[in-house]
Coordinates of C-alpha atoms in Angstrom, one line a residue:
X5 CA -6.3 -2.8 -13.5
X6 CA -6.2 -1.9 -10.3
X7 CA -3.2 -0.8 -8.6
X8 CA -1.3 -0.2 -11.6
X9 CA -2.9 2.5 -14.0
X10 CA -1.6 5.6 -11.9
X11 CA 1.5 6.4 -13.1
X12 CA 4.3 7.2 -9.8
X13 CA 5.1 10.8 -10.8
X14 CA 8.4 12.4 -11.3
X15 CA 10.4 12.1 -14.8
X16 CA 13.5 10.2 -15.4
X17 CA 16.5 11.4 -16.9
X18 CA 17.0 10.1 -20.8
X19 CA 19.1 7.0 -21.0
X20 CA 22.8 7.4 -21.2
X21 CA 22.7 4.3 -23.6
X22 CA 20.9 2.5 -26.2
X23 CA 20.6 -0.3 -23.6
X24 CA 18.9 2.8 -21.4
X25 CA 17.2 3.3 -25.0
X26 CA 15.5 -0.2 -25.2
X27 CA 14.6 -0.1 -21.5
X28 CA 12.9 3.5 -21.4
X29 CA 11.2 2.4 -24.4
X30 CA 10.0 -1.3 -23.2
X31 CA 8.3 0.6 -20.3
X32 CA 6.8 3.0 -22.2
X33 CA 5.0 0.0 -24.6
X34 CA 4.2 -1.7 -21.4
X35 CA 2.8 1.9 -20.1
X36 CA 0.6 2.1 -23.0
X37 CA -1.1 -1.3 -22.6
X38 CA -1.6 -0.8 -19.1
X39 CA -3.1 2.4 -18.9
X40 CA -5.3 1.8 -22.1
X41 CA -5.1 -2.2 -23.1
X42 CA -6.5 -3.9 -24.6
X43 CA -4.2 -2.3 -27.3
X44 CA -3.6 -3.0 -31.2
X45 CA 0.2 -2.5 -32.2
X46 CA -0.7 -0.2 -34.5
X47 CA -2.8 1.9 -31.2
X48 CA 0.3 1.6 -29.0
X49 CA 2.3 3.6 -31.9
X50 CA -0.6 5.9 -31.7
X51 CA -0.2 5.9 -27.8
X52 CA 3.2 6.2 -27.7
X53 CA 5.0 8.1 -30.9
X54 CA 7.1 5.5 -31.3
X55 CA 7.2 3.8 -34.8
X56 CA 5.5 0.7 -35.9
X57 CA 8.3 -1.5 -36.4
X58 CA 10.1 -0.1 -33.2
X59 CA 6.7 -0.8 -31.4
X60 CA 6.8 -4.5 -33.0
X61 CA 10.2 -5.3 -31.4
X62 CA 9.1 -3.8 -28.2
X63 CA 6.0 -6.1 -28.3
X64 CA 7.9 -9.3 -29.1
X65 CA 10.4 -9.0 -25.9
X66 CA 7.3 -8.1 -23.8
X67 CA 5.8 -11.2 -25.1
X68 CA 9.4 -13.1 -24.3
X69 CA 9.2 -11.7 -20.9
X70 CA 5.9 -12.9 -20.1
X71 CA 4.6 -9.6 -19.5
X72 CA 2.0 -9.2 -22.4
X73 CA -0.4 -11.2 -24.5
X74 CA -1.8 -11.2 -27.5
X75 CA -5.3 -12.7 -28.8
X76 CA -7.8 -12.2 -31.5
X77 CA -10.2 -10.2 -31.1
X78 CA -13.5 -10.5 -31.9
X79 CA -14.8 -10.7 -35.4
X80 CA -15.3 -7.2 -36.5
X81 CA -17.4 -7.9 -39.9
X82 CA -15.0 -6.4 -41.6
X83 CA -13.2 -7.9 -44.4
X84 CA -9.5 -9.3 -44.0
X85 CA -7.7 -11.0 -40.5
X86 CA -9.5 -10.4 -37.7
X87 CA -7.4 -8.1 -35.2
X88 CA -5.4 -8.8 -32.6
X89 CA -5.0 -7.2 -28.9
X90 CA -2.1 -6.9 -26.6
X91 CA -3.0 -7.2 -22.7
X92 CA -1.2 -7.5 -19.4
X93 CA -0.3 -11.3 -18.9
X94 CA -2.9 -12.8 -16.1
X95 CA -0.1 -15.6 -16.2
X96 CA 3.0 -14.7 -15.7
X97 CA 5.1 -12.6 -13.6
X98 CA 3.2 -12.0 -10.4
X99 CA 3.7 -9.6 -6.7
X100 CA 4.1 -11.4 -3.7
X101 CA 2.9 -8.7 -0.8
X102 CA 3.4 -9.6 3.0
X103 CA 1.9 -8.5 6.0
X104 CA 2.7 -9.0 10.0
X105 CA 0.3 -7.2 11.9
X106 CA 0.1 -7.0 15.8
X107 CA -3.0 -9.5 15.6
X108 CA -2.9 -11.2 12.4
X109 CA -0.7 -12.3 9.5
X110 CA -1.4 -11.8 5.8
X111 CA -0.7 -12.8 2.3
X112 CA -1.3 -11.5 -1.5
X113 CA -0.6 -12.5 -4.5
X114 CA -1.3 -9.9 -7.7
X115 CA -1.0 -11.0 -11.1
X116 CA 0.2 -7.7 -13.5
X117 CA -3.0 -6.4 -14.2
X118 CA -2.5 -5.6 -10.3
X119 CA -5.9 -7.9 -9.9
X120 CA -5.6 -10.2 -6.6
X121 CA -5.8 -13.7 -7.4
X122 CA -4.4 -15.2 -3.7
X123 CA -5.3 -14.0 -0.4
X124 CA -4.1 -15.8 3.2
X125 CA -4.8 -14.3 6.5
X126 CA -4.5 -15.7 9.9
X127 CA -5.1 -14.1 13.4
X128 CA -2.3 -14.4 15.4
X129 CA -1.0 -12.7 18.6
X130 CA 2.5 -11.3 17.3
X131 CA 3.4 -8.9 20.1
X132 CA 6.3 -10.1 22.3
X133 CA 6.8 -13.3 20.7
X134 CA 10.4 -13.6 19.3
X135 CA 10.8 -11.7 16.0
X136 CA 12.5 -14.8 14.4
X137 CA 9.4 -16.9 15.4
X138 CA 6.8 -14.5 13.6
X139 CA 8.9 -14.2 10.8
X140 CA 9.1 -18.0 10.0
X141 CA 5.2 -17.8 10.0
X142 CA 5.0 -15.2 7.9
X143 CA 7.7 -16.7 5.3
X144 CA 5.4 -20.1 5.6
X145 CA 1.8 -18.2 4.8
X146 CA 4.3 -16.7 2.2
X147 CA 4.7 -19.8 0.5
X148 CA 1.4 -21.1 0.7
X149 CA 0.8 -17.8 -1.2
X150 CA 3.0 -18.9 -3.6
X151 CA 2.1 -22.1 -4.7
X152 CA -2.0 -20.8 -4.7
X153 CA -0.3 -18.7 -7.5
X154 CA 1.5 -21.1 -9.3
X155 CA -1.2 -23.0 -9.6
X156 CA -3.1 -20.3 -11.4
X157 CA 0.2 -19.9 -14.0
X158 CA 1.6 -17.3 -11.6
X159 CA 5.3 -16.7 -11.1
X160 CA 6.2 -14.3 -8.0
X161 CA 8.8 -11.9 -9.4
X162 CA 9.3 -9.9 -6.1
X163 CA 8.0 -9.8 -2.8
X164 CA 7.4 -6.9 0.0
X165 CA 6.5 -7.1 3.4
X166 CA 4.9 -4.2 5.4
X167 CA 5.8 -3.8 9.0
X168 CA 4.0 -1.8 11.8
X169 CA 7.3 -0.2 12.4
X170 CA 10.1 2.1 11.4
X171 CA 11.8 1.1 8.7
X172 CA 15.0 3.4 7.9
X173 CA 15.4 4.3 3.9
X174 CA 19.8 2.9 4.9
X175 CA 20.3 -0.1 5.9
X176 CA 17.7 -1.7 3.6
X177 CA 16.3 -5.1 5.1
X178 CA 16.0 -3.5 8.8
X179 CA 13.3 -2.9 10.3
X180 CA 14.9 -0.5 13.1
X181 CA 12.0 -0.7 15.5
X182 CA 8.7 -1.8 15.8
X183 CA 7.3 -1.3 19.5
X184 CA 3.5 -3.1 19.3
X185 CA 5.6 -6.0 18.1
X186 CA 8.7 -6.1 20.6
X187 CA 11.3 -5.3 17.8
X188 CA 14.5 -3.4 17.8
X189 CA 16.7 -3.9 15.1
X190 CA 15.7 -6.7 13.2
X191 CA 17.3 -7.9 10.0
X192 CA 14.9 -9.8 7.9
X193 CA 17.9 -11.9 6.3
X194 CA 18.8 -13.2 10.0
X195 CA 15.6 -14.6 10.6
X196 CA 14.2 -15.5 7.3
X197 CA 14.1 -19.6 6.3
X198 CA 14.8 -19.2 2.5
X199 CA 17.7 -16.9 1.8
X200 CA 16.2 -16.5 -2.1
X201 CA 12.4 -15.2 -0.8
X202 CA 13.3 -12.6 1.9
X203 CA 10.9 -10.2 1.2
X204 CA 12.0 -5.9 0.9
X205 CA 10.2 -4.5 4.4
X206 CA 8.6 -1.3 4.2
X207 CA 6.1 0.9 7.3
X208 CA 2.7 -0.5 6.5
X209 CA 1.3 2.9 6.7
X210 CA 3.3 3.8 3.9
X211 CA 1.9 1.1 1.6
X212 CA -1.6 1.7 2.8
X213 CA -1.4 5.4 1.4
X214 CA 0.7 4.0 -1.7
X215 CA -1.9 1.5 -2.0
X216 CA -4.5 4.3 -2.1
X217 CA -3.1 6.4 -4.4
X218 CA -2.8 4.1 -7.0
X219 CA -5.9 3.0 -6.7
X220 CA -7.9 5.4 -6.3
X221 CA -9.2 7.7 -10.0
X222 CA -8.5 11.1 -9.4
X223 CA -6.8 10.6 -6.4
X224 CA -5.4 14.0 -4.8
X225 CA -1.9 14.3 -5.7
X226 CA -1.1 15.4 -1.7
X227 CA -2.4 13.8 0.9
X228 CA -1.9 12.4 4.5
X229 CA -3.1 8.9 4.9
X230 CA -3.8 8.0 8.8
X231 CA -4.5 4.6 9.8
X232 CA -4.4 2.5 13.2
X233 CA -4.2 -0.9 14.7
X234 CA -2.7 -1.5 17.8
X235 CA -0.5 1.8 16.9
X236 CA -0.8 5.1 14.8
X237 CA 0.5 5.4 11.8
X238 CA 0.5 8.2 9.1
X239 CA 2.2 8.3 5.5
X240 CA 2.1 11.6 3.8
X241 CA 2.1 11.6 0.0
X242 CA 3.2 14.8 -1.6
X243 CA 2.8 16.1 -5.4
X244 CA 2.2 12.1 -6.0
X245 CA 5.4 10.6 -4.5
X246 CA 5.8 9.1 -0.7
X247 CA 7.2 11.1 1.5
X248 CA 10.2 9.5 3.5
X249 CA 11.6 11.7 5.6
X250 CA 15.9 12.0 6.1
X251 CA 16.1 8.6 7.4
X252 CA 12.9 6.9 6.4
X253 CA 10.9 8.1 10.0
X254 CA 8.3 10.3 8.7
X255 CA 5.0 9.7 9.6
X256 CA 5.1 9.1 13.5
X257 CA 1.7 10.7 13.9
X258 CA 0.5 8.6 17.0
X259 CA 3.4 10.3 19.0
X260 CA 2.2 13.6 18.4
X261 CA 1.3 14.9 21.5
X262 CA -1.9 16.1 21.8
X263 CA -2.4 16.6 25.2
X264 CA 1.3 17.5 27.1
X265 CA 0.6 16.4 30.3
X266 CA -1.4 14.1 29.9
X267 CA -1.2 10.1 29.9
X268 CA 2.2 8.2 29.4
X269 CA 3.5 6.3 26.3
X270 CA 5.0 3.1 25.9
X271 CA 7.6 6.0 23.9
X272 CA 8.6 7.4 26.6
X273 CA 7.1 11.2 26.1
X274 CA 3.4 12.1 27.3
X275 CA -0.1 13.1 26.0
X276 CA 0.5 10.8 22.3
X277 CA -2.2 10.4 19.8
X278 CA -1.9 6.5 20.3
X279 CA -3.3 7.2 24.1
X280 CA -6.4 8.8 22.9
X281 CA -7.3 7.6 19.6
X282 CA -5.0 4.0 19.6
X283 CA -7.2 1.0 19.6
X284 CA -6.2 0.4 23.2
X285 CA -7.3 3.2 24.4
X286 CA -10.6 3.3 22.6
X287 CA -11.6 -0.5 24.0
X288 CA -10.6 0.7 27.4
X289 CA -12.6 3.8 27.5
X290 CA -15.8 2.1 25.7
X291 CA -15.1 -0.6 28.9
X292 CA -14.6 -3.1 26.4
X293 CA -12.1 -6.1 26.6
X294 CA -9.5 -7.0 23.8
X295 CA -11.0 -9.2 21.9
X296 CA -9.7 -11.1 18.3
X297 CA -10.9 -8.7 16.3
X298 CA -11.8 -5.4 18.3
X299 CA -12.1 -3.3 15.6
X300 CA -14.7 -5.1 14.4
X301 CA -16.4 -5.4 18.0
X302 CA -16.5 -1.6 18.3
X303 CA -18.6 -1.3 15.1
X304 CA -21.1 -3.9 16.3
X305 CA -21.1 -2.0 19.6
X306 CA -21.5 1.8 17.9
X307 CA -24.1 0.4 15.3
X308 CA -25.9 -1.5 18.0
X309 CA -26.0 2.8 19.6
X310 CA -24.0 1.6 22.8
X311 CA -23.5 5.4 24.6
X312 CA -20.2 4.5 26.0
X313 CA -18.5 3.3 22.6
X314 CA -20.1 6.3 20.9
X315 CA -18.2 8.4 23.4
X316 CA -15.4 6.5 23.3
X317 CA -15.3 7.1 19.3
X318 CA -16.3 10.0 19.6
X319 CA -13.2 11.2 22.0
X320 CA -10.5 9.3 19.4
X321 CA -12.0 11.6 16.4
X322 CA -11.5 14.7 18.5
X323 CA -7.9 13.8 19.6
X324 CA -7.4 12.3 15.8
X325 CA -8.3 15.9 14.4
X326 CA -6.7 17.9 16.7
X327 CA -3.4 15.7 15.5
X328 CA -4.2 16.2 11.9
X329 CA -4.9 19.8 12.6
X330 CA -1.1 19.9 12.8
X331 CA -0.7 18.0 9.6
X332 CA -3.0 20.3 7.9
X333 CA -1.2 23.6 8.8
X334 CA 2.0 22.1 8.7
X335 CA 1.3 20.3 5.3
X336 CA -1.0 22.3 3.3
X337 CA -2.4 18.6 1.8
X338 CA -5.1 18.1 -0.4
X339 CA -6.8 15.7 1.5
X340 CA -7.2 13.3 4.5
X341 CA -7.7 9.7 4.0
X342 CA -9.0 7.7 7.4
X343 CA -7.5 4.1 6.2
X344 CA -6.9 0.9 8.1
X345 CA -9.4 0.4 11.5
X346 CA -10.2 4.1 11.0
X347 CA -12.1 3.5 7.7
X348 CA -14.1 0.9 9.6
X349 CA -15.1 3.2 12.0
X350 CA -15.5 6.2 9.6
X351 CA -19.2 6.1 10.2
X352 CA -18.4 7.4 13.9
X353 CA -15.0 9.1 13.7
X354 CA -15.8 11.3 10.9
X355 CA -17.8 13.3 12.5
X356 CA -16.1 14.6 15.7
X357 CA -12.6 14.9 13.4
X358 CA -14.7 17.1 10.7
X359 CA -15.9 19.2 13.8
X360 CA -12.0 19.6 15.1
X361 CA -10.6 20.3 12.1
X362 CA -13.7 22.8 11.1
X363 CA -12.7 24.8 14.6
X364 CA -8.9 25.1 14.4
X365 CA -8.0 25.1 10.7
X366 CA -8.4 28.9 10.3
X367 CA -5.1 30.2 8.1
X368 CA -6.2 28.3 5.0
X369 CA -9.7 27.2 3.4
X370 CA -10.3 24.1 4.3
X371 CA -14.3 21.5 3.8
X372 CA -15.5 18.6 5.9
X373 CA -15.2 16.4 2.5
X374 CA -11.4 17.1 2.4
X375 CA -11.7 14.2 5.3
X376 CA -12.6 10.4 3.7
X377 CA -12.8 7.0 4.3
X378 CA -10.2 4.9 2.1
X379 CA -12.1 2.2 0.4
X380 CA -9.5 -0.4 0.9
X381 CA -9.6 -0.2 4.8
X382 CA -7.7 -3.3 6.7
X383 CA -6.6 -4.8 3.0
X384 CA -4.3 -1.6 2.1
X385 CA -1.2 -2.4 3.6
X386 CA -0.8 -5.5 1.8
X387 CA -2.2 -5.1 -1.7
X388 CA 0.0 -1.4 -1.7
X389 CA 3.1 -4.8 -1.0
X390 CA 2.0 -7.0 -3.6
X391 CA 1.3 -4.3 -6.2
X392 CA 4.7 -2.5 -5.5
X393 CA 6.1 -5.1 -7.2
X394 CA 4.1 -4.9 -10.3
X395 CA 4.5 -1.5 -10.6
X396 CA 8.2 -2.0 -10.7
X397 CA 7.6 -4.2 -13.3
X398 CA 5.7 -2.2 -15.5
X399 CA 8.4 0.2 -14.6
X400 CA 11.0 -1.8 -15.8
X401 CA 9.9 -4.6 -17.7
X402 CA 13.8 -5.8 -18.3
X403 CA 13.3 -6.9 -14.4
X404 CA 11.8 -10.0 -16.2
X405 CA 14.1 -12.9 -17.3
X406 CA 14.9 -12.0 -20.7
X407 CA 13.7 -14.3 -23.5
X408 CA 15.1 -17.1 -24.8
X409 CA 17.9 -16.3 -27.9
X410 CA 16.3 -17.5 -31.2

C-alpha cells in the first residue's frame, strides 16, 4: 500500500450536515481498510467505533463506488461460513500522474492500493520548444497511460502533472514560470488537446517530497526534500503537511546564493546554488559533455574513480550543504532527504554535504544521518502525481461516481 497508508495530518472540522456526516464517515471506513486491510466488517467497527450496521452501509456504498472489495477468505477450520475480507479495489478508480521534465517525459498510473500498475517514459529534449508542443506530447504519453490501465480494469479518476517550475497556489492551472523549460505563464487549458483530461499542475519538487513522505514508515514529520535536474529544487514539509509559501513559491533553493559574487544565473542575481551544484555545472566542471542521461554518466564516471568527476561531486555537495546550512538554521527540520539526481549520486555527494553541514551547523544539535538518500530517486515526482489522486480518494471516497439507485 504504498503511497497511501500515511495519513496527511491536520484535523478537519465536524460536518455541518448529515451529508458531511456520511462523507466523514465513508472516509473514515475507507481509512480503516487502507491502513489495516484486509479487514472484516466486524474489525473495521473495531477500527473505527462506529457501529456494525453503520459500518455495513458504509461498506455497501464503498463497494458501489468501486473503491473496496470483498472476498472469502481462506478456510479457517472453524465451523460456520467462511469469512469475508474487505480490500482496496485493484480495479477500479485509478491516479493518473504526469511528468515533463527538461530531458524526458513520464507517465503513471496507480491503482488505490497506491501500487503502480503503468509506467511510460520517454527522453525528450523539452527546453525551448514551444510549451503547447511539449504539452500535446505529454497529454499523448497520458493517454497511452490510460488505456495500459484500462486494460488492467483501471478507471483514471484524476490526473496531476508535475512541472519543473513555479506553480502559484491562485490561479490554479498556471504554471507561472518554468525557466529550464522556456515557460512564462502557461495555462495548461490553452494548450491541452482534450478539455476533459487537463491534468492539476503542481512543482515537481513538491511531489517528490510528498511522494516521500507518504511513502516512507516513520518518515520525519519535518523535513526539507532537495532534488535536481537541469534546476534546483527544494520542497519543505513541516509538522507533515507541504509547505507552500504566500503564493505557492517556496522552495527556490537553487537561487540561494551561495557564493555573492560569484558566477551569473540565467535568474538574473549571482553566486546561485544551480551554478555550483546544478547538473550543468557539475558536467562542465567534471569536463564532461551533456549527454541523454548525464546523471547516469556521472555515476559511471565517479564509480569508475575518475579524479575530475570526484571533484566535481565533491564541489556540488560542499555548495549543496552550505545552501542547506541555511535551511537548517532557518528551519529547524528533522531531516534532509537528497531526492531526484542527488539520490543517484548520494554515494559521492553525501559525504562533502555531511562535512559542510557538520562545520557550520553550530546553534542546534544536529548528526551526519539527519542527511539521506530518498529511495524513490528520479521516480518521485511522478508517483507523489499519480498517488495524489488516490489519496484524495481515500480522502473523500464520495469523489467516486455514486452507485447506481436500487
Amino acid at each position: 500500500m504504498a503511497g497511501i497508508g500515511r495519513a496527511s495530518g491536520g484535523v478537519e472540522a465536524a460536518p455541518a450536515s448529515q451529508q458531511g456526516m456520511r462523507r466523514q464517515n465513508l472516509a473514515v471506513v475507507i481509512g480503516a481498510v487502507a491502513a489495516h486491510g484486509p479487514l472484516s466488517r466486524a474489525d473495521v467497527a473495531g477500527h473505527t467505533g462506529l457501529t456494525r450496521p453503520a459500518v455495513s452501509s458504509m461498506v455497501d456504498e464503498l463497494i458501489g463506488r468501486g473503491a473496496l472489495t470483498e472476498t472469502e477468505t481462506a478456510p479457517s477450520g472453524r465451523v460456520g461460513r467462511p469469512g469475508r475480507a474487505l480490500a482496496l479495489n485493484d480495479r477500479g478508480p485509478a491516479g493518473l500522474g504526469l511528468e515533463i521534465g527538461v530531458t524526458h517525459l513520464a507517465a503513471c498510473v496507480v491503482d488505490l492500493r497506491g501500487e503502480p500498475r503503468v509506467w511510460r517514459r520517454v527522453e525528450r529534449a523539452n527546453a525551448g520548444r514551444p510549451a503547447g508542443q511539449v504539452l500535446a506530447e505529454a497529454a499523448a504519453l497520458g493517454a497511452e497511460a490510460e488505456s495500459g490501465a484500462a486494460a488492467l480494469g483501471l478507471r483514471v479518476e484524476g490526473r496531476v502533472l508535475a512541472v519543473p517550475g513555479v506553480v502559484p497556489n491562485e490561479p490554479r492551472g498556471l504554471v507561472e514560470r518554468a525557466p529550464n523549460l522556456g515557460w512564462h505563464a502557461v495555462r495548461l487549458a490553452d494548450h491541452w488537446p482534450d478539455p476533459d483530461t487537463v491534468p492539476d499542475p503542481e512543482n515537481e519538487a513538491n511531489l517528490g517530497a510528498l511522494a516521500e513522505y507518504w511513502h516512507t514508515e516513520q518518515a520525519a514529520q519535518t523535513f526539507v526534500h532537495v532534488s535536481a535536474e537541469a534546476g534546483i529544487g527544494a520542497a519543505l514539509v513541516i509538522d507533515g503537511q507541504l509547505f507552500r509559501g504566500a503564493r505557492g513559491f517556496a522552495g527556490e533553493l537553487g537561487h540561494l546564493p551561495v557564493h555573492p559574487e560569484g558566477a551569473p544565473c540565467a535568474c538574473g542575481a549571482r553566486g546561485c546554488l544551480e551554478q555550483y551544484a546544478g547538473e550543468a555545472a557539475v558536467l562542465r566542471e567534471a569536463g564532461l559533455a551533456d549527454v541523454a542521461d548525464p546523471v547516469a554518466l556521472l555515476a559511471e564516471r565517479a564509480g569508475a574513480g575518475d579524479a575530475a568527476t570526484l571533484r566535481a561531486l565533491d564541489r556540488a555537495g560542499r555548495a549543496l550543504g552550505l545552501a542547506l546550512t541555511s535551511a537548517v538554521n532557518l528551519i529547524d527540520p528533522d531531516a534532509l532527504v537528497l531526492g531526484g539526481a542527488y539520490a543517484e549520486l548520494a554515494d559521492w555527494l553525501l559525504p562533502p554535504v555531511r562535512a559542510e553541514l557538520a562545520a557550520r551547523v553550530t546553534v542546534r544539535p544536529w548528526t551526519p544521518e539527519a542527511v539521506r538518500r530518498s529511495a524513490l530517486g528520479r521516480r518521485g515526482p511522478v508517483l507523489g502525481a499519480a498517488w495524489s489522486t488516490v489519496r484524495q480518494i481515500i480522502a473523500d471516497p464520495t469523489r467516486l461516481p455514486a452507485p447506481p439507485a436500487p
